[in-house]
Amino acid sequence: MNEEVRVRPNGRAIRAAQALSPRLAEIADCSAGDALIRLDSARQGLTEEQVEERRDQFGVNEITHERPPTWYSQLFWAFIT
């Protein structure tokens, strides 16, 4: 198995399939205060204006879900397996 392995700044290895964006990995490995500074946030959270600006910039913070397979597709694969 030729799988790329990356090493986090704290020395722990992660597989490429589990790799995070470099910025996210960097923020995850720093102190809470440093993370807040890098994310331009505060312990009290964001103001309403900051929330609106970020929604405009990044979109709504929602999880998208995959649609389940159709019933006939499930039936077909049930016979195959």
N, CA, C and O atoms as a printed pandas DataFrame, in Angstrom:
     atom_number atom_name residue_name chain_id  residue_number  x_coord  y_coord  z_coord
0              1         N          MET        A               1    0.855   -1.167    0.000
1              2        CA          MET        A               1    0.000    0.000    0.000
2              3         C          MET        A               1    0.904    1.234    0.000
3              4         O          MET        A               1    1.589    1.498    0.988
4              5         N          ASN        A               2    0.910    1.972   -1.076
5              6        CA          ASN        A               2    1.717    3.191   -1.179
6              7         C          ASN        A               2    0.856    4.386   -0.833
7              8         O          ASN        A               2    0.264    5.013   -1.712
8              9         N          GLU        A               3    0.790    4.690    0.416
9             10        CA          GLU        A               3   -0.044    5.789    0.879
10            11         C          GLU        A               3    0.842    6.902    1.401
11            12         O          GLU        A               3    1.737    6.668    2.214
12            13         N          GLU        A               4    0.592    8.110    0.933
13            14        CA          GLU        A               4    1.390    9.251    1.387
14            15         C          GLU        A               4    1.100    9.516    2.848
15            16         O          GLU        A               4   -0.053    9.489    3.279
16            17         N          VAL        A               5    2.147    9.772    3.606
17            18        CA          VAL        A               5    2.005   10.075    5.032
18            19         C          VAL        A               5    2.551   11.468    5.272
19            20         O          VAL        A               5    3.659   11.788    4.841
20            21         N          ARG        A               6    1.792   12.282    5.946
21            22        CA          ARG        A               6    2.216   13.631    6.304
22            23         C          ARG        A               6    2.462   13.684    7.798
23            24         O          ARG        A               6    1.909   12.888    8.557
24            25         N          VAL        A               7    3.287   14.615    8.214
25            26        CA          VAL        A               7    3.578   14.776    9.635
26            27         C          VAL        A               7    3.113   16.151   10.072
27            28         O          VAL        A               7    3.468   17.159    9.460
28            29         N          ARG        A               8    2.324   16.190   11.125
29            30        CA          ARG        A               8    1.859   17.449   11.694
30            31         C          ARG        A               8    3.014   18.126   12.416
31            32         O          ARG        A               8    4.014   17.482   12.733
32            33         N          PRO        A               9    2.880   19.429   12.679
33            34        CA          PRO        A               9    3.937   20.121   13.420
34            35         C          PRO        A               9    4.248   19.506   14.778
35            36         O          PRO        A               9    5.378   19.608   15.255
36            37         N          ASN        A              10    3.266   18.870   15.407
37            38        CA          ASN        A              10    3.519   18.258   16.719
38            39         C          ASN        A              10    4.158   16.881   16.597
39            40         O          ASN        A              10    4.389   16.221   17.610
40            41         N          GLY        A              11    4.448   16.431   15.369
41            42        CA          GLY        A              11    5.152   15.178   15.160
42            43         C          GLY        A              11    4.271   13.978   14.898
43            44         O          GLY        A              11    4.782   12.913   14.551
44            45         N          ARG        A              12    2.947   14.113   15.053
45            46        CA          ARG        A              12    2.059   12.979   14.788
46            47         C          ARG        A              12    1.843   12.820   13.289
47            48         O          ARG        A              12    1.643   13.808   12.582
48            49         N          ALA        A              13    1.882   11.594   12.803
49            50        CA          ALA        A              13    1.710   11.323   11.382
50            51         C          ALA        A              13    0.230   11.129   11.067
51            52         O          ALA        A              13   -0.527   10.598   11.879
52            53         N          ILE        A              14   -0.169   11.570    9.874
53            54        CA          ILE        A              14   -1.528   11.341    9.383
54            55         C          ILE        A              14   -1.431   10.876    7.943
55            56         O          ILE        A              14   -0.517   11.271    7.220
56            57         N          ARG        A              15   -2.359   10.048    7.525
57            58        CA          ARG        A              15   -2.383    9.567    6.152
58            59         C          ARG        A              15   -2.935   10.655    5.249
59            60         O          ARG        A              15   -3.650   11.547    5.706
60            61         N          ALA        A              16   -2.601   10.581    3.958
61            62        CA          ALA        A              16   -3.062   11.587    2.997
62            63         C          ALA        A              16   -4.579   11.630    2.942
63            64         O          ALA        A              16   -5.163   12.700    2.768
64            65         N          ALA        A              17   -5.225   10.477    3.089
65            66        CA          ALA        A              17   -6.687   10.441    3.046
66            67         C          ALA        A              17   -7.293   11.200    4.211
67            68         O          ALA        A              17   -8.423   11.682    4.121
68            69         N          GLN        A              18   -6.550   11.310    5.307
69            70        CA          GLN        A              18   -7.033   12.020    6.479
70            71         C          GLN        A              18   -6.468   13.426    6.557
71            72         O          GLN        A              18   -6.753   14.151    7.511
72            73         N          ALA        A              19   -5.681   13.823    5.582
73            74        CA          ALA        A              19   -4.978   15.097    5.642
74            75         C          ALA        A              19   -5.950   16.266    5.652
75            76         O          ALA        A              19   -6.944   16.279    4.925
76            77         N          LEU        A              20   -5.645   17.230    6.479
77            78        CA          LEU        A              20   -6.433   18.443    6.569
78            79         C          LEU        A              20   -5.772   19.518    5.728
79            80         O          LEU        A              20   -4.631   19.369    5.289
80            81         N          SER        A              21   -6.489   20.585    5.511
81            82        CA          SER        A              21   -5.845   21.696    4.838
82            83         C          SER        A              21   -4.696   22.171    5.721
83            84         O          SER        A              21   -4.782   22.080    6.945
84            85         N          PRO        A              22   -3.636   22.671    5.124
85            86        CA          PRO        A              22   -2.484   23.102    5.937
86            87         C          PRO        A              22   -2.855   24.147    6.986
87            88         O          PRO        A              22   -2.348   24.106    8.107
88            89         N          ARG        A              23   -3.735   25.079    6.631
89            90        CA          ARG        A              23   -4.127   26.119    7.594
90            91         C          ARG        A              23   -4.882   25.510    8.772
91            92         O          ARG        A              23   -4.643   25.880    9.921
92            93         N          LEU        A              24   -5.779   24.590    8.494
93            94        CA          LEU        A              24   -6.548   23.962    9.560
94            95         C          LEU        A              24   -5.644   23.158   10.477
95            96         O          LEU        A              24   -5.805   23.204   11.697
96            97         N          ALA        A              25   -4.702   22.426    9.917
97            98        CA          ALA        A              25   -3.765   21.655   10.734
98            99         C          ALA        A              25   -2.915   22.581   11.594
99           100         O          ALA        A              25   -2.636   22.271   12.752
100          101         N          GLU        A              26   -2.504   23.708   11.037
101          102        CA          GLU        A              26   -1.690   24.671   11.782
102          103         C          GLU        A              26   -2.480   25.252   12.951
103          104         O          GLU        A              26   -1.956   25.375   14.058
104          105         N          ILE        A              27   -3.731   25.608   12.707
105          106        CA          ILE        A              27   -4.575   26.189   13.754
106          107         C          ILE        A              27   -4.885   25.153   14.835
107          108         O          ILE        A              27   -4.940   25.486   16.019
108          109         N          ALA        A              28   -5.084   23.910   14.430
109          110        CA          ALA        A              28   -5.411   22.859   15.391
110          111         C          ALA        A              28   -4.253   22.585   16.345
111          112         O          ALA        A              28   -4.467   22.159   17.479
112          113         N          ASP        A              29   -3.038   22.829   15.889
113          114        CA          ASP        A              29   -1.876   22.525   16.718
114          115         C          ASP        A              29   -1.363   23.712   17.534
115          116         O          ASP        A              29   -0.381   23.569   18.262
116          117         N          CYS        A              30   -1.999   24.874   17.432
117          118        CA          CYS        A              30   -1.522   26.021   18.215
118          119         C          CYS        A              30   -2.403   26.208   19.457
119          120         O          CYS        A              30   -3.406   25.515   19.630
120          121         N          SER        A              31   -2.019   27.135   20.301
121          122        CA          SER        A              31   -2.783   27.375   21.529
122          123         C          SER        A              31   -4.132   28.013   21.201
123          124         O          SER        A              31   -4.335   28.523   20.099
124          125         N          ALA        A              32   -5.044   27.978   22.160
125          126        CA          ALA        A              32   -6.382   28.525   21.948
126          127         C          ALA        A              32   -6.326   30.019   21.619
127          128         O          ALA        A              32   -7.032   30.487   20.726
128          129         N          GLY        A              33   -5.497   30.759   22.332
129          130        CA          GLY        A              33   -5.372   32.197   22.071
130          131         C          GLY        A              33   -4.841   32.484   20.682
131          132         O          GLY        A              33   -5.342   33.373   19.994
132          133         N          ASP        A              34   -3.827   31.735   20.262
133          134        CA          ASP        A              34   -3.278   31.907   18.914
134          135         C          ASP        A              34   -4.309   31.540   17.851
135          136         O          ASP        A              34   -4.411   32.206   16.822
136          137         N          ALA        A              35   -5.077   30.468   18.107
137          138        CA          ALA        A              35   -6.104   30.052   17.150
138          139         C          ALA        A              35   -7.150   31.151   16.976
139          140         O          ALA        A              35   -7.568   31.439   15.854
140          141         N          LEU        A              36   -7.572   31.762   18.077
141          142        CA          LEU        A              36   -8.552   32.844   17.985
142          143         C          LEU        A              36   -8.008   34.026   17.190
143          144         O          LEU        A              36   -8.734   34.635   16.404
144          145         N          ILE        A              37   -6.751   34.346   17.390
145          146        CA          ILE        A              37   -6.141   35.452   16.641
146          147         C          ILE        A              37   -6.097   35.116   15.157
147          148         O          ILE        A              37   -6.447   35.949   14.321
148          149         N          ARG        A              38   -5.668   33.899   14.825
149          150        CA          ARG        A              38   -5.565   33.499   13.417
150          151         C          ARG        A              38   -6.923   33.420   12.734
151          152         O          ARG        A              38   -7.029   33.642   11.528
152          153         N          LEU        A              39   -7.962   33.105   13.504
153          154        CA          LEU        A              39   -9.310   33.029   12.948
154          155         C          LEU        A              39  -10.059   34.350   13.033
155          156         O          LEU        A              39  -11.225   34.436   12.648
156          157         N          ASP        A              40   -9.384   35.384   13.539
157          158        CA          ASP        A              40   -9.980   36.700   13.697
158          159         C          ASP        A              40  -11.284   36.598   14.492
159          160         O          ASP        A              40  -12.337   37.060   14.052
160          161         N          SER        A              41  -11.186   35.981   15.669
161          162        CA          SER        A              41  -12.338   35.767   16.520
162          163         C          SER        A              41  -11.981   36.158   17.952
163          164         O          SER        A              41  -10.896   36.679   18.210
164          165         N          ALA        A              42  -12.899   35.903   18.876
165          166        CA          ALA        A              42  -12.679   36.196   20.291
166          167         C          ALA        A              42  -13.369   35.130   21.118
167          168         O          ALA        A              42  -14.219   34.398   20.610
168          169         N          ARG        A              43  -13.010   35.038   22.391
169          170        CA          ARG        A              43  -13.621   34.042   23.276
170          171         C          ARG        A              43  -15.136   34.243   23.398
171          172         O          ARG        A              43  -15.876   33.285   23.620
172          173         N          GLN        A              44  -15.589   35.481   23.254
173          174        CA          GLN        A              44  -17.023   35.769   23.357
174          175         C          GLN        A              44  -17.753   35.446   22.061
175          176         O          GLN        A              44  -18.982   35.509   22.020
176          177         N          GLY        A              45  -17.036   35.105   21.016
177          178        CA          GLY        A              45  -17.656   34.791   19.734
178          179         C          GLY        A              45  -17.607   35.981   18.793
179          180         O          GLY        A              45  -16.900   36.957   19.043
180          181         N          LEU        A              46  -18.356   35.893   17.722
181          182        CA          LEU        A              46  -18.391   36.940   16.705
182          183         C          LEU        A              46  -19.553   37.886   16.947
183          184         O          LEU        A              46  -20.570   37.502   17.524
184          185         N          THR        A              47  -19.397   39.119   16.503
185          186        CA          THR        A              47  -20.510   40.057   16.555
186          187         C          THR        A              47  -21.465   39.741   15.411
187          188         O          THR        A              47  -21.099   39.024   14.480
188          189         N          GLU        A              48  -22.666   40.261   15.471
189          190        CA          GLU        A              48  -23.646   40.032   14.406
190          191         C          GLU        A              48  -23.114   40.519   13.059
191          192         O          GLU        A              48  -23.342   39.883   12.030
192          193         N          GLU        A              49  -22.406   41.647   13.072
193          194        CA          GLU        A              49  -21.856   42.181   11.823
194          195         C          GLU        A              49  -20.810   41.238   11.247
195          196         O          GLU        A              49  -20.783   41.007   10.038
196          197         N          GLN        A              50  -19.942   40.688   12.105
197          198        CA          GLN        A              50  -18.934   39.745   11.639
198          199         C          GLN        A              50  -19.585   38.481   11.076
199          200         O          GLN        A              50  -19.129   37.930   10.074
200          201         N          VAL        A              51  -20.651   38.033   11.729
201          202        CA          VAL        A              51  -21.362   36.847   11.258
202          203         C          VAL        A              51  -21.916   37.096    9.859
203          204         O          VAL        A              51  -21.756   36.259    8.971
204          205         N          GLU        A              52  -22.562   38.233    9.659
205          206        CA          GLU        A              52  -23.130   38.556    8.355
206          207         C          GLU        A              52  -22.052   38.663    7.282
207          208         O          GLU        A              52  -22.234   38.183    6.163
208          209         N          GLU        A              53  -20.926   39.294    7.624
209          210        CA          GLU        A              53  -19.827   39.416    6.659
210          211         C          GLU        A              53  -19.307   38.045    6.250
211          212         O          GLU        A              53  -19.052   37.794    5.072
212          213         N          ARG        A              54  -19.151   37.159    7.230
213          214        CA          ARG        A              54  -18.630   35.824    6.929
214          215         C          ARG        A              54  -19.643   34.975    6.182
215          216         O          ARG        A              54  -19.260   34.155    5.346
216          217         N          ARG        A              55  -20.917   35.152    6.462
217          218        CA          ARG        A              55  -21.937   34.440    5.683
218          219         C          ARG        A              55  -21.900   34.878    4.231
219          220         O          ARG        A              55  -22.017   34.060    3.319
220          221         N          ASP        A              56  -21.735   36.186    4.026
221          222        CA          ASP        A              56  -21.644   36.690    2.653
222          223         C          ASP        A              56  -20.397   36.156    1.956
223          224         O          ASP        A              56  -20.429   35.831    0.769
224          225         N          GLN        A              57  -19.304   36.070    2.699
225          226        CA          GLN        A              57  -18.041   35.635    2.123
226          227         C          GLN        A              57  -17.983   34.116    1.910
227          228         O          GLN        A              57  -17.558   33.658    0.849
228          229         N          PHE        A              58  -18.410   33.329    2.921
229          230        CA          PHE        A              58  -18.229   31.881    2.875
230          231         C          PHE        A              58  -19.510   31.093    2.658
231          232         O          PHE        A              58  -19.448   29.907    2.336
232          233         N          GLY        A              59  -20.659   31.711    2.822
233          234        CA          GLY        A              59  -21.922   30.992    2.698
234          235         C          GLY        A              59  -22.422   30.513    4.049
235          236         O          GLY        A              59  -21.765   30.697    5.074
236          237         N          VAL        A              60  -23.583   29.904    4.035
237          238        CA          VAL        A              60  -24.228   29.426    5.254
238          239         C          VAL        A              60  -23.498   28.188    5.761
239          240         O          VAL        A              60  -23.048   27.364    4.965
240          241         N          ASN        A              61  -23.380   28.055    7.058
241          242        CA          ASN        A              61  -22.695   26.923    7.683
242          243         C          ASN        A              61  -23.677   25.772    7.843
243          244         O          ASN        A              61  -24.254   25.575    8.913
244          245         N          GLU        A              62  -23.860   25.010    6.759
245          246        CA          GLU        A              62  -24.777   23.877    6.779
246          247         C          GLU        A              62  -24.073   22.646    6.247
247          248         O          GLU        A              62  -23.189   22.738    5.395
248          249         N          ILE        A              63  -24.466   21.512    6.749
249          250        CA          ILE        A              63  -23.935   20.247    6.272
250          251         C          ILE        A              63  -24.790   19.794    5.101
251          252         O          ILE        A              63  -26.017   19.761    5.189
252          253         N          THR        A              64  -24.131   19.445    4.006
253          254        CA          THR        A              64  -24.869   18.910    2.871
254          255         C          THR        A              64  -24.876   17.391    2.980
255          256         O          THR        A              64  -23.871   16.782    3.346
256          257         N          HIS        A              65  -25.988   16.802    2.667
257          258        CA          HIS        A              65  -26.144   15.360    2.768
258          259         C          HIS        A              65  -26.299   14.772    1.376
259          260         O          HIS        A              65  -26.917   15.367    0.493
260          261         N          GLU        A              66  -25.730   13.603    1.203
261          262        CA          GLU        A              66  -25.901   12.904   -0.056
262          263         C          GLU        A              66  -27.313   12.343   -0.100
263          264         O          GLU        A              66  -27.893   11.972    0.921
264          265         N          ARG        A              67  -27.845   12.292   -1.312
265          266        CA          ARG        A              67  -29.165   11.692   -1.463
266          267         C          ARG        A              67  -29.021   10.178   -1.388
267          268         O          ARG        A              67  -28.078    9.616   -1.946
268          269         N          PRO        A              68  -29.935    9.522   -0.712
269          270        CA          PRO        A              68  -29.853    8.060   -0.653
270          271         C          PRO        A              68  -30.125    7.465   -2.036
271          272         O          PRO        A              68  -30.804    8.081   -2.857
272          273         N          PRO        A              69  -29.598    6.274   -2.290
273          274        CA          PRO        A              69  -29.865    5.645   -3.593
274          275         C          PRO        A              69  -31.350    5.354   -3.747
275          276         O          PRO        A              69  -32.064    5.153   -2.764
276          277         N          THR        A              70  -31.793    5.335   -4.970
277          278        CA          THR        A              70  -33.210    5.045   -5.243
278          279         C          THR        A              70  -33.521    3.611   -4.833
279          280         O          THR        A              70  -32.612    2.792   -4.696
280          281         N          TRP        A              71  -34.792    3.307   -4.639
281          282        CA          TRP        A              71  -35.185    1.979   -4.182
282          283         C          TRP        A              71  -34.810    0.915   -5.198
283          284         O          TRP        A              71  -34.408   -0.188   -4.827
284          285         N          TYR        A              72  -34.943    1.244   -6.497
285          286        CA          TYR        A              72  -34.637    0.235   -7.512
286          287         C          TYR        A              72  -33.119    0.003   -7.612
287          288         O          TYR        A              72  -32.682   -1.097   -7.946
288          289         N          SER        A              73  -32.334    1.021   -7.326
289          290        CA          SER        A              73  -30.884    0.837   -7.288
290          291         C          SER        A              73  -30.494   -0.050   -6.116
291          292         O          SER        A              73  -29.637   -0.923   -6.253
292          293         N          GLN        A              74  -31.116    0.167   -4.972
293          294        CA          GLN        A              74  -30.848   -0.664   -3.796
294          295         C          GLN        A              74  -31.250   -2.107   -4.046
295          296         O          GLN        A              74  -30.540   -3.035   -3.656
296          297         N          LEU        A              75  -32.391   -2.294   -4.697
297          298        CA          LEU        A              75  -32.866   -3.630   -5.007
298          299         C          LEU        A              75  -31.883   -4.333   -5.952
299          300         O          LEU        A              75  -31.543   -5.497   -5.738
300          301         N          PHE        A              76  -31.430   -3.633   -6.988
301          302        CA          PHE        A              76  -30.469   -4.180   -7.934
302          303         C          PHE        A              76  -29.197   -4.626   -7.220
303          304         O          PHE        A              76  -28.729   -5.745   -7.429
304          305         N          TRP        A              77  -28.633   -3.756   -6.378
305          306        CA          TRP        A              77  -27.387   -4.081   -5.681
306          307         C          TRP        A              77  -27.594   -5.173   -4.636
307          308         O          TRP        A              77  -26.664   -5.914   -4.318
308          309         N          ALA        A              78  -28.806   -5.275   -4.105
309          310        CA          ALA        A              78  -29.092   -6.357   -3.165
310          311         C          ALA        A              78  -29.013   -7.714   -3.864
311          312         O          ALA        A              78  -28.544   -8.689   -3.277
312          313         N          PHE        A              79  -29.470   -7.780   -5.115
313          314        CA          PHE        A              79  -29.382   -9.032   -5.858
314          315         C          PHE        A              79  -27.949   -9.336   -6.261
315          316         O          PHE        A              79  -27.543  -10.498   -6.270
316          317         N          ILE        A              80  -27.183   -8.315   -6.590
317          318        CA          ILE        A              80  -25.798   -8.508   -7.001
318          319         C          ILE        A              80  -24.956   -9.041   -5.835
319          320         O          ILE        A              80  -24.126   -9.933   -6.013
320          321         N          THR        A              81  -25.181   -8.486   -4.653
321          322        CA          THR        A              81  -24.360   -8.890   -3.508
322          323         C          THR        A              81  -24.994  -10.059   -2.788
323          324         O          THR        A              81  -24.448  -10.542   -1.796
